[in-house]
Amino acid sequence: TTTVPSTSVYGFGEHEHPSFKHSMDFVTYGMFSRDQAPTPLANLYGVHPFYMCVEADSNAHGVLLLNSNAQDVSLSPNPSLTFRTIGGILDFYVFLGPTPENVVQQYTEAIGRPHMPAYWSLGFHLSRWGYGSIDVLKKTVDRMHYYDIPYDVQHLDIDYMERRLDFTYDKVNYAGLPEYIQQLKKEGMHNVMILDPFITKDEEPGTYRPYDLGEEMGVWVNNSDGVTPAVGKAWPPGDSVFPDYTNPRTVEWWTQMCLEFKDVLDYDGIWIDMNEPSNFLRGQYPGCAVNDINNPPYVPSLEKNLRVFFLKKEFHPLFSHLSLPVLRATGKRAFVLSRSTFVGSGKYGGHWLGDNFSRWKDMHQSVIGILEFNLFGIPYIGADICGFNYNTTYELCLRWMQLGSFYPFSRNHNAEGNKEFAKISRTTLRIRYSLLPYLYTLFFESHVHGSTVVLSFLSYFTHRSGRTSICKLVNVCLRIVTAMLLHALP
Ligand SMILES: *[C@@H]1O[C@H](CO)[C@@H](O)[C@H](O)[C@H]1NC(C)=O
Ligand SMILES: *[C@@H]1O[C@H](CO)[C@@H](O)[C@H](O)[C@H]1NC(C)=O
Ligand SMILES: CC(=O)N[C@H]1CO[C@H](CO)[C@@H](O)[C@@H]1O
């Protein structure tokens, strides 16, 4: 437990926080990575035991507890903070600022500077779960061009796969996909394929290389006996095993599979979903052992309870972290989008805010999520524009497009087709595109100096050497206003 010098405390993740500045009214946040659609205060996909505190005189400092065990933190009006972790070591880092921006620069110096995104990845992305066939995909791409929407990247969700098996594509519904991908590339488009970190073990022996090779190389997460793989259930048919990314052979296996797959589908980026890791069972087959790892004497304040996991307790968040250094093998600047993140993940890739809902509240919360991930050193961040779950409405989706056009990572994952809608989206996206050199420079500064890409007004006004940043702000505002005026003129 520590006192803090003011009630202006920011950070801790990953949660849906109702405000950027935390309430100190006896609030407790659990931290443990979990496949959990954003629900207020619940522990979500990633783990970031880091906070920043801004004092009355505008001096700021940050604190990291580098610990990946199940844990929680309580905030009280004293003001004070109490960390409770059920394992690991108490590895604290203190960052002295003095400005909020200095805190983030010092933090990313310690945990790894954010990666430098490829320029194309700052363009607009389109995605949808369930195009269902290559014809629908082609029609969607054509419609985007027909309406002249600025657009650079097409994502493919799990329906491109054969029966949801990693490293395959559906040769019936997506017949001709490799050729189509090549055609899009010739037209200057980029594409991102989804992969999940679980592998079915129940295909006919000799027919599914990802499993056969992984089995031969012994890369799965084992039970506590150290030799039998832990078995769960996820998207693919049958039961699944889970690659053990702490094992160097697993990185070899994963890299090999990614390279072989690139020979089939020439992807530009990988989107890693479900890597908390997600498991549809409560525990594992044939049931979790009864011991004080599965039933710890203190259960942190977590969604459901701890007994739903089947891996040793320290494993969860690291699973995601170590699944990231993948695409480096392909020789180009990597694009990796990861649902689960941990301290330092920004070095390898970006994040989206998960399976949010098509609701006004979620649109509002996305701003908070984006500011927080800039504190966590993951500035390549966005929310699914228009919301992922539930049907969107015209007005919500339109306003969200207008906001999302200025997310660092701008992807619509639930599109709406209509002439008026297209016109307005085109206008705001063109403003985004006119600012891309500027955005790219912000990412460069983030990569080299660890600065944030998106910064709250608060940070601007408490910035000690405020001149450059106020200039930055005025500069962006002027450009946005000018661009809007130009577009508004008849
Ligand atoms: C897990 O078990 C397999 C045998 O099934 C073995 O080859 C592998 O080395 C084990 N993994 C670790 C990290 O010990
Ligand atoms: C969403 O809209 C579709 C088509 O109008 C409808 O069939 C479906 O039931 C709606 N879903 C929800 C959750 O409202
Ligand atoms: C709209 C939106 O992005 N809302 C929430 C989505 O989930 C993240 C956490 O993953 C929250 O931080 C966002 O506020």
Coordinates of C-alpha atoms and ligand atoms in Angstrom, one line a residue:
T1 CA 0.0 0.0 0.0
T2 CA 1.2 3.5 -0.8
T3 CA -0.1 7.0 -0.4
V4 CA -0.2 9.0 -3.6
P5 CA 0.3 12.7 -3.6
S6 CA -3.0 13.5 -5.4
T7 CA -6.2 11.9 -6.6
S8 CA -5.2 12.4 -10.3
V9 CA -4.4 8.8 -11.0
Y10 CA -4.4 7.3 -14.6
G11 CA -3.7 3.9 -16.1
F12 CA -4.0 0.3 -15.0
G13 CA -5.4 -2.1 -17.6
E14 CA -7.0 -3.6 -19.4
H15 CA -10.4 -2.5 -18.3
E16 CA -13.3 -0.4 -19.5
H17 CA -12.9 2.6 -17.3
P18 CA -15.7 5.1 -17.1
S19 CA -13.3 8.0 -17.0
F20 CA -9.6 8.6 -17.9
K21 CA -8.9 10.0 -14.4
H22 CA -9.8 7.3 -11.9
S23 CA -12.4 7.5 -9.2
M24 CA -10.6 7.0 -5.9
D25 CA -13.8 6.0 -4.1
F26 CA -12.7 2.5 -3.0
V27 CA -12.6 1.1 -6.5
T28 CA -10.8 -2.2 -7.2
Y29 CA -9.5 -3.4 -10.6
G30 CA -8.5 -7.0 -11.2
M31 CA -5.8 -7.7 -13.7
F32 CA -5.5 -11.1 -15.4
S33 CA -5.8 -11.6 -19.2
R34 CA -9.2 -12.9 -20.2
D35 CA -11.4 -13.3 -23.3
Q36 CA -14.1 -11.0 -22.0
A37 CA -16.1 -8.5 -24.0
P38 CA -15.6 -5.0 -22.5
T39 CA -17.7 -4.8 -19.4
P40 CA -17.2 -1.9 -16.9
L41 CA -14.4 -2.6 -14.5
A42 CA -14.0 -6.3 -15.5
N43 CA -10.5 -7.6 -16.2
L44 CA -10.1 -7.8 -20.0
Y45 CA -7.7 -9.1 -22.6
G46 CA -4.4 -7.5 -21.5
V47 CA -2.5 -6.8 -18.3
H48 CA -0.9 -3.4 -17.6
P49 CA 0.0 -2.9 -13.9
F50 CA 1.1 0.7 -14.5
Y51 CA -0.2 4.0 -13.4
M52 CA 0.6 7.7 -13.7
C53 CA -0.1 10.2 -11.0
V54 CA -0.3 14.0 -11.7
E55 CA 0.3 16.2 -8.6
A56 CA -1.2 19.6 -7.8
D57 CA 1.9 21.4 -9.1
S58 CA 1.6 19.5 -12.4
N59 CA 4.5 17.2 -11.7
A60 CA 3.9 13.7 -12.7
H61 CA 5.4 10.3 -11.9
G62 CA 4.6 6.7 -13.0
V63 CA 4.9 3.4 -11.2
L64 CA 5.0 -0.1 -12.7
L65 CA 4.6 -3.4 -10.8
L66 CA 6.2 -5.8 -13.3
N67 CA 4.2 -8.8 -12.3
S68 CA 2.1 -11.2 -14.4
N69 CA 0.3 -13.1 -11.7
A70 CA -3.4 -12.7 -11.0
Q71 CA -3.6 -9.4 -9.1
D72 CA -5.8 -6.5 -8.2
V73 CA -5.3 -2.9 -7.1
S74 CA -7.6 -0.8 -4.9
L75 CA -7.8 3.0 -5.1
S76 CA -9.0 4.8 -2.0
P77 CA -9.7 8.5 -1.2
N78 CA -6.8 8.9 1.4
P79 CA -5.6 9.0 -1.4
S80 CA -3.8 5.7 -1.6
L81 CA -3.3 2.5 -3.7
T82 CA -3.1 -1.1 -2.6
F83 CA -1.6 -3.8 -4.9
R84 CA -2.4 -7.4 -4.2
T85 CA -0.7 -10.1 -6.3
I86 CA -0.8 -13.8 -5.6
G87 CA 2.7 -14.6 -6.8
G88 CA 5.9 -13.5 -8.5
I89 CA 8.2 -10.9 -7.1
L90 CA 7.6 -7.3 -6.1
D91 CA 9.5 -5.7 -9.0
F92 CA 8.6 -2.0 -8.8
Y93 CA 9.8 0.7 -11.2
V94 CA 9.3 4.4 -10.5
F95 CA 9.5 7.0 -13.3
L96 CA 10.1 10.5 -12.1
G97 CA 8.8 12.6 -15.0
P98 CA 8.5 15.5 -14.2
T99 CA 5.9 15.9 -17.1
P100 CA 3.3 13.3 -18.0
E101 CA 4.9 13.0 -21.4
N102 CA 8.3 12.4 -19.7
V103 CA 6.8 9.7 -17.6
V104 CA 5.6 7.8 -20.8
Q105 CA 9.0 8.4 -22.4
Q106 CA 10.8 7.0 -19.4
Y107 CA 8.3 4.1 -19.1
T108 CA 8.8 3.0 -22.8
E109 CA 12.6 3.4 -22.4
A110 CA 12.3 0.7 -19.7
I111 CA 9.8 -1.6 -21.4
G112 CA 10.7 -1.1 -25.1
R113 CA 9.8 1.7 -27.4
P114 CA 6.7 1.3 -29.6
H115 CA 7.3 -0.3 -33.0
M116 CA 7.4 1.9 -36.1
P117 CA 4.3 1.0 -38.1
A118 CA 4.4 0.7 -41.8
Y119 CA 3.0 3.8 -43.6
W120 CA 0.3 1.8 -45.3
S121 CA -1.0 0.6 -41.9
L122 CA -2.0 4.2 -41.1
G123 CA -4.6 4.1 -43.9
F124 CA -8.2 3.0 -43.4
H125 CA -8.9 -0.7 -42.7
L126 CA -12.0 -2.6 -43.4
S127 CA -13.0 -5.8 -41.7
R128 CA -16.1 -8.0 -41.0
W129 CA -16.6 -11.3 -39.4
G130 CA -18.6 -13.3 -41.9
Y131 CA -18.2 -12.1 -45.5
G132 CA -18.7 -15.8 -45.9
S133 CA -17.5 -16.0 -49.5
I134 CA -15.0 -14.5 -51.8
D135 CA -17.8 -13.1 -53.9
V136 CA -19.1 -11.0 -51.0
L137 CA -15.6 -10.0 -50.2
K138 CA -15.0 -8.9 -53.8
K139 CA -18.3 -7.0 -53.9
T140 CA -17.4 -5.2 -50.7
V141 CA -14.0 -4.2 -52.0
D142 CA -15.6 -3.0 -55.3
R143 CA -18.2 -1.0 -53.4
M144 CA -15.5 0.7 -51.4
H145 CA -13.9 1.8 -54.6
Y146 CA -17.2 2.7 -56.2
Y147 CA -17.9 5.1 -53.4
D148 CA -14.4 6.3 -53.6
I149 CA -13.7 5.7 -49.9
P150 CA -10.0 6.2 -49.0
Y151 CA -9.0 2.6 -48.0
D152 CA -5.7 0.7 -47.9
V153 CA -6.1 -2.5 -45.9
Q154 CA -8.6 -5.4 -46.1
H155 CA -8.8 -7.8 -43.1
L156 CA -10.0 -11.3 -43.2
D157 CA -11.6 -12.8 -40.1
I158 CA -11.9 -16.5 -39.3
D159 CA -14.4 -17.3 -42.0
Y160 CA -11.6 -17.3 -44.6
M161 CA -10.3 -20.5 -43.0
E162 CA -11.2 -24.0 -43.8
R163 CA -13.3 -25.1 -40.7
R164 CA -11.6 -22.4 -38.6
L165 CA -8.2 -24.2 -38.9
D166 CA -5.2 -22.0 -38.6
F167 CA -2.9 -21.8 -41.7
T168 CA -5.6 -23.0 -44.1
Y169 CA -8.1 -21.2 -46.3
D170 CA -11.6 -22.3 -47.4
K171 CA -11.0 -23.7 -50.9
V172 CA -14.8 -23.8 -51.6
N173 CA -16.2 -20.5 -50.4
Y174 CA -12.9 -18.7 -50.9
A175 CA -11.8 -20.5 -54.0
G176 CA -9.2 -18.3 -55.8
L177 CA -8.3 -16.3 -52.7
P178 CA -4.5 -16.5 -53.3
E179 CA -4.9 -15.0 -56.8
Y180 CA -7.4 -12.4 -55.5
I181 CA -4.9 -11.3 -52.8
Q182 CA -2.2 -10.9 -55.5
Q183 CA -4.6 -8.8 -57.6
L184 CA -5.4 -6.5 -54.7
K185 CA -1.7 -6.2 -54.0
K186 CA -1.0 -5.1 -57.6
E187 CA -3.7 -2.5 -57.1
G188 CA -1.8 -1.2 -54.1
M189 CA -3.9 -2.7 -51.4
H190 CA -2.6 -4.5 -48.3
N191 CA -4.2 -7.4 -46.4
V192 CA -4.3 -8.8 -42.9
M193 CA -5.2 -12.4 -42.0
I194 CA -6.4 -13.5 -38.6
L195 CA -4.7 -16.4 -36.8
D196 CA -5.7 -18.0 -33.5
P197 CA -3.2 -19.4 -31.0
F198 CA -4.8 -22.9 -30.6
I199 CA -4.4 -25.9 -32.8
T200 CA -6.9 -28.7 -33.1
K201 CA -5.5 -32.1 -32.3
D202 CA -8.3 -34.1 -33.8
E203 CA -7.7 -34.0 -37.6
E204 CA -6.7 -37.3 -39.3
P205 CA -3.0 -37.9 -38.6
G206 CA -0.9 -36.8 -41.5
T207 CA -3.5 -34.3 -42.9
Y208 CA -2.9 -31.2 -40.7
R209 CA 0.7 -30.2 -40.7
P210 CA 0.5 -27.4 -38.1
Y211 CA -0.5 -30.1 -35.5
D212 CA 1.7 -32.9 -36.8
L213 CA 4.8 -30.7 -36.9
G214 CA 4.0 -29.1 -33.5
E215 CA 3.5 -32.5 -32.0
E216 CA 6.8 -33.8 -33.5
M217 CA 8.6 -30.7 -32.1
G218 CA 6.9 -30.9 -28.7
V219 CA 5.7 -27.3 -28.6
W220 CA 2.5 -27.6 -26.7
V221 CA 1.7 -26.4 -23.2
N222 CA 2.0 -29.4 -21.0
N223 CA 0.1 -30.5 -17.9
S224 CA 1.9 -30.4 -14.6
D225 CA 3.3 -33.8 -15.3
G226 CA 5.5 -32.0 -17.9
V227 CA 4.8 -34.3 -20.8
T228 CA 1.1 -34.6 -21.7
P229 CA -0.3 -31.6 -23.5
A230 CA -3.1 -29.6 -21.8
V231 CA -6.3 -29.9 -23.9
G232 CA -9.0 -27.4 -24.2
K233 CA -11.7 -26.4 -26.8
A234 CA -11.8 -23.4 -29.1
W235 CA -12.9 -22.4 -32.7
P236 CA -11.6 -25.4 -34.7
P237 CA -13.4 -28.8 -34.7
G238 CA -12.3 -31.3 -32.1
D239 CA -10.2 -30.3 -29.1
S240 CA -7.3 -28.0 -29.1
V241 CA -3.8 -27.8 -27.8
F242 CA -2.0 -24.5 -27.1
P243 CA 1.5 -23.6 -28.3
D244 CA 3.9 -22.9 -25.4
Y245 CA 5.5 -19.7 -26.5
T246 CA 8.0 -19.8 -23.6
N247 CA 9.6 -22.7 -25.4
P248 CA 12.2 -21.5 -28.0
R249 CA 11.2 -24.5 -30.3
T250 CA 7.6 -23.0 -30.4
V251 CA 8.9 -19.8 -31.9
E252 CA 10.7 -21.9 -34.5
W253 CA 7.5 -23.9 -35.2
W254 CA 5.3 -20.7 -35.4
T255 CA 7.7 -18.9 -37.6
Q256 CA 8.0 -21.9 -39.9
M257 CA 4.2 -22.2 -40.2
C258 CA 3.8 -18.5 -40.9
L259 CA 6.5 -18.7 -43.6
E260 CA 4.8 -21.7 -45.3
F261 CA 1.4 -20.0 -45.1
K262 CA 2.8 -16.9 -46.7
D263 CA 3.7 -19.0 -49.7
V264 CA 0.0 -19.8 -50.0
L265 CA -1.6 -16.5 -49.0
D266 CA 0.7 -13.6 -49.4
Y267 CA -0.4 -11.6 -46.4
D268 CA 1.0 -8.3 -45.2
G269 CA 0.1 -8.5 -41.6
I270 CA -1.2 -10.9 -39.0
W271 CA -4.1 -10.2 -36.6
I272 CA -3.8 -12.5 -33.5
D273 CA -7.1 -13.0 -31.9
M274 CA -8.1 -15.2 -28.8
N275 CA -4.5 -15.1 -27.4
E276 CA -5.4 -14.5 -23.7
P277 CA -5.5 -17.5 -24.4
S278 CA -9.2 -18.1 -24.9
N279 CA -10.7 -21.5 -24.0
F280 CA -14.4 -22.4 -24.3
L281 CA -14.2 -24.9 -21.5
R282 CA -14.3 -24.2 -17.8
G283 CA -10.8 -25.5 -17.2
Q284 CA -9.3 -28.4 -19.1
Y285 CA -9.9 -32.1 -19.7
P286 CA -10.4 -34.1 -17.6
G287 CA -10.8 -31.2 -15.0
C288 CA -8.4 -29.0 -13.1
A289 CA -6.3 -30.4 -10.3
V290 CA -7.4 -29.5 -6.8
N291 CA -4.4 -27.5 -5.5
D292 CA -3.7 -24.1 -4.2
I293 CA -2.6 -22.9 -7.7
N294 CA -6.1 -23.5 -9.0
N295 CA -7.7 -22.5 -5.7
P296 CA -5.4 -19.8 -4.3
P297 CA -6.0 -18.8 -0.7
Y298 CA -6.6 -15.2 -1.9
V299 CA -8.7 -14.7 -5.1
P300 CA -8.1 -11.3 -6.6
S301 CA -11.1 -9.3 -7.7
L302 CA -11.5 -10.9 -11.1
E303 CA -14.4 -11.5 -13.5
K304 CA -16.0 -14.9 -12.6
N305 CA -13.2 -16.6 -10.6
L306 CA -9.8 -17.9 -11.1
R307 CA -10.7 -21.5 -11.5
V308 CA -11.6 -21.1 -15.1
F309 CA -8.0 -21.3 -16.3
F310 CA -5.9 -24.3 -16.9
L311 CA -2.4 -22.9 -17.2
K312 CA 0.0 -22.3 -14.4
K313 CA -0.9 -19.0 -12.9
E314 CA 2.0 -16.9 -14.2
F315 CA 1.4 -18.0 -17.8
H316 CA -1.6 -16.1 -19.0
P317 CA -0.4 -12.7 -20.0
L318 CA 3.0 -13.9 -21.2
F319 CA 1.3 -16.1 -23.6
S320 CA 0.2 -13.1 -25.7
H321 CA 3.5 -11.3 -25.3
L322 CA 5.6 -14.1 -26.6
S323 CA 3.3 -14.8 -29.6
L324 CA 4.2 -11.4 -31.1
P325 CA 7.7 -11.6 -32.6
V326 CA 6.3 -13.4 -35.5
L327 CA 6.4 -11.6 -38.7
R328 CA 9.9 -10.4 -38.4
A329 CA 10.8 -13.6 -40.2
T330 CA 9.1 -12.2 -43.3
G331 CA 11.8 -9.5 -43.6
K332 CA 9.4 -6.5 -43.9
R333 CA 8.3 -4.1 -41.3
A334 CA 5.9 -6.2 -39.2
F335 CA 2.2 -5.6 -38.8
V336 CA 0.9 -7.5 -35.8
L337 CA -2.4 -6.7 -34.2
S338 CA -2.9 -8.5 -30.9
R339 CA -6.0 -8.8 -28.8
S340 CA -4.0 -9.7 -25.7
T341 CA -1.2 -7.5 -24.6
F342 CA 1.3 -7.2 -21.7
V343 CA 3.9 -4.7 -20.5
G344 CA 6.2 -4.2 -23.5
S345 CA 3.9 -5.5 -26.2
G346 CA 4.0 -2.2 -28.0
K347 CA 7.5 -3.0 -29.2
Y348 CA 6.0 -5.7 -31.4
G349 CA 2.6 -4.5 -32.5
G350 CA -0.6 -2.8 -32.0
H351 CA -4.0 -3.5 -30.4
W352 CA -7.7 -2.9 -30.9
L353 CA -10.0 -2.4 -28.0
G354 CA -11.7 -5.8 -28.5
D355 CA -15.2 -6.9 -29.2
N356 CA -17.0 -3.7 -28.3
F357 CA -20.7 -3.1 -28.8
S358 CA -22.5 -0.8 -31.2
R359 CA -23.6 1.7 -28.5
W360 CA -23.0 5.4 -27.9
K361 CA -21.4 4.6 -24.6
D362 CA -18.8 2.4 -26.3
M363 CA -18.0 5.1 -28.7
H364 CA -17.3 7.5 -25.8
Q365 CA -15.3 4.9 -23.9
S366 CA -13.1 4.3 -26.9
V367 CA -11.4 7.7 -26.4
I368 CA -10.5 6.7 -22.9
G369 CA -9.2 3.3 -24.0
I370 CA -7.0 5.0 -26.7
L371 CA -5.5 7.5 -24.2
E372 CA -4.8 4.6 -21.8
F373 CA -3.0 2.5 -24.4
N374 CA -0.8 5.5 -25.2
L375 CA 0.2 5.5 -21.6
F376 CA 1.0 1.8 -21.8
G377 CA 3.4 2.3 -24.8
I378 CA 1.0 0.9 -27.4
P379 CA 0.1 3.9 -29.4
Y380 CA -1.0 1.9 -32.5
I381 CA -4.5 1.6 -31.1
G382 CA -8.1 1.9 -32.2
A383 CA -11.6 0.6 -31.4
D384 CA -13.8 -1.3 -33.9
I385 CA -15.5 1.7 -35.6
C386 CA -19.3 1.3 -35.4
G387 CA -18.9 -1.3 -32.7
F388 CA -18.5 -5.1 -33.2
N389 CA -21.4 -6.7 -31.4
Y390 CA -25.0 -5.8 -32.0
N391 CA -26.4 -4.1 -35.1
T392 CA -25.3 -0.5 -35.5
T393 CA -27.5 2.4 -36.5
Y394 CA -27.0 5.0 -39.2
E395 CA -26.4 7.9 -36.9
L396 CA -24.1 6.0 -34.5
C397 CA -22.1 4.4 -37.2
L398 CA -21.7 7.8 -39.0
R399 CA -20.6 9.7 -35.9
W400 CA -18.2 6.8 -35.1
M401 CA -16.7 7.0 -38.6
Q402 CA -16.1 10.7 -38.0
L403 CA -14.4 10.0 -34.7
G404 CA -12.6 6.8 -35.8
S405 CA -11.1 8.6 -38.8
F406 CA -8.8 10.1 -36.3
Y407 CA -7.9 6.9 -34.3
P408 CA -4.2 6.0 -34.7
F409 CA -5.4 2.6 -36.0
S410 CA -8.6 3.3 -38.0
R411 CA -10.6 0.1 -38.8
N412 CA -14.3 -0.3 -39.4
H413 CA -15.3 -3.8 -38.3
N414 CA -19.1 -3.4 -39.1
A415 CA -19.8 -1.5 -42.2
E416 CA -22.9 0.2 -43.4
G417 CA -23.6 0.9 -47.1
N418 CA -25.4 4.1 -48.2
K419 CA -24.7 7.1 -50.5
E420 CA -24.9 9.8 -47.9
F421 CA -23.0 7.8 -45.5
A422 CA -20.3 7.1 -48.0
K423 CA -20.0 10.8 -48.8
I424 CA -19.5 11.9 -45.2
S425 CA -17.1 9.0 -44.5
R426 CA -15.1 9.9 -47.6
T427 CA -14.8 13.5 -46.4
T428 CA -13.5 12.7 -42.9
L429 CA -11.2 10.0 -44.1
R430 CA -9.7 12.4 -46.6
I431 CA -8.9 14.7 -43.7
R432 CA -7.2 11.7 -42.0
Y433 CA -5.3 11.0 -45.2
S434 CA -4.2 14.7 -45.5
L435 CA -2.8 14.4 -42.0
L436 CA -1.0 11.0 -42.5
P437 CA 2.5 12.5 -42.9
Y438 CA 1.9 14.2 -39.6
L439 CA 0.6 11.0 -37.9
Y440 CA 3.6 9.1 -39.3
T441 CA 5.9 11.6 -37.8
L442 CA 4.2 11.3 -34.4
F443 CA 4.8 7.5 -34.7
F444 CA 8.4 8.1 -35.5
E445 CA 8.8 10.3 -32.5
S446 CA 7.1 7.6 -30.4
H447 CA 9.4 5.0 -31.8
V448 CA 12.6 7.0 -31.2
H449 CA 11.7 9.1 -28.0
G450 CA 8.8 7.1 -26.6
S451 CA 6.4 10.0 -26.9
T452 CA 2.6 9.5 -27.0
V453 CA 0.8 9.7 -30.3
V454 CA -2.5 10.6 -28.8
L455 CA -2.3 12.9 -25.8
S456 CA -5.0 14.2 -23.5
F457 CA -5.6 18.0 -23.2
L458 CA -4.6 17.6 -19.6
S459 CA -1.1 16.5 -20.6
Y460 CA -0.8 19.4 -23.0
F461 CA -1.7 22.0 -20.3
T462 CA 0.5 20.5 -17.6
H463 CA 3.4 20.1 -20.0
R464 CA 6.3 22.0 -18.5
S465 CA 8.2 22.8 -21.7
G466 CA 4.8 23.2 -23.1
R467 CA 5.7 25.2 -26.2
T468 CA 6.3 22.4 -28.7
S469 CA 3.3 20.5 -27.6
I470 CA 0.9 23.4 -27.6
C471 CA 2.3 24.2 -31.1
K472 CA 1.6 20.6 -32.1
L473 CA -1.9 20.8 -30.9
V474 CA -2.6 24.2 -32.5
N475 CA -1.1 22.9 -35.7
V476 CA -3.3 19.8 -35.8
C477 CA -6.4 21.7 -34.9
L478 CA -5.8 24.3 -37.5
R479 CA -5.3 21.7 -40.1
I480 CA -8.4 19.8 -39.2
V481 CA -10.5 23.0 -39.1
T482 CA -9.0 24.2 -42.4
A483 CA -9.7 20.8 -44.0
M484 CA -13.3 20.8 -42.7
L485 CA -13.9 24.3 -43.9
L486 CA -12.6 23.4 -47.3
H487 CA -14.8 20.3 -47.5
A488 CA -17.8 22.3 -46.3
L489 CA -17.5 24.9 -49.0
P490 CA -19.9 24.3 -52.0
Ligands
LIG1 C1 6.0 -31.2 -23.3 O1 5.8 -32.5 -23.6 C2 6.4 -32.9 -24.8 C3 6.1 -34.4 -25.0 O2 4.7 -34.5 -25.2 C4 7.9 -32.7 -24.8 O3 8.5 -33.1 -26.0 C5 8.2 -31.2 -24.5 O4 9.5 -31.0 -24.3 C6 7.4 -30.8 -23.2 N1 7.6 -29.3 -23.1 C7 8.4 -28.8 -22.1 C8 8.5 -27.3 -22.2 O5 8.9 -29.5 -21.3
LIG2 C1 -29.6 -7.3 -36.8 O1 -30.2 -7.0 -38.1 C2 -30.5 -8.1 -38.8 C3 -31.0 -7.7 -40.2 O2 -31.9 -6.6 -40.1 C4 -31.5 -9.0 -38.1 O3 -31.8 -10.2 -38.8 C5 -30.9 -9.4 -36.7 O4 -31.9 -10.1 -36.0 C6 -30.4 -8.1 -36.0 N1 -29.7 -8.5 -34.8 C7 -29.9 -8.0 -33.6 C8 -29.1 -8.5 -32.5 O5 -30.7 -7.1 -33.4
LIG3 C1 -15.7 1.7 -27.6 C2 -14.6 1.1 -26.8 O1 -13.6 0.9 -27.3 N1 -14.9 0.7 -25.6 C3 -14.1 0.0 -24.7 C4 -13.7 -1.3 -25.5 O2 -12.9 -2.0 -24.7 C5 -11.7 -1.4 -24.2 C6 -11.0 -2.4 -23.4 O3 -10.6 -3.4 -24.2 C7 -12.1 -0.2 -23.4 O4 -10.9 0.4 -22.9 C8 -12.9 0.7 -24.2 O5 -13.2 1.8 -23.5

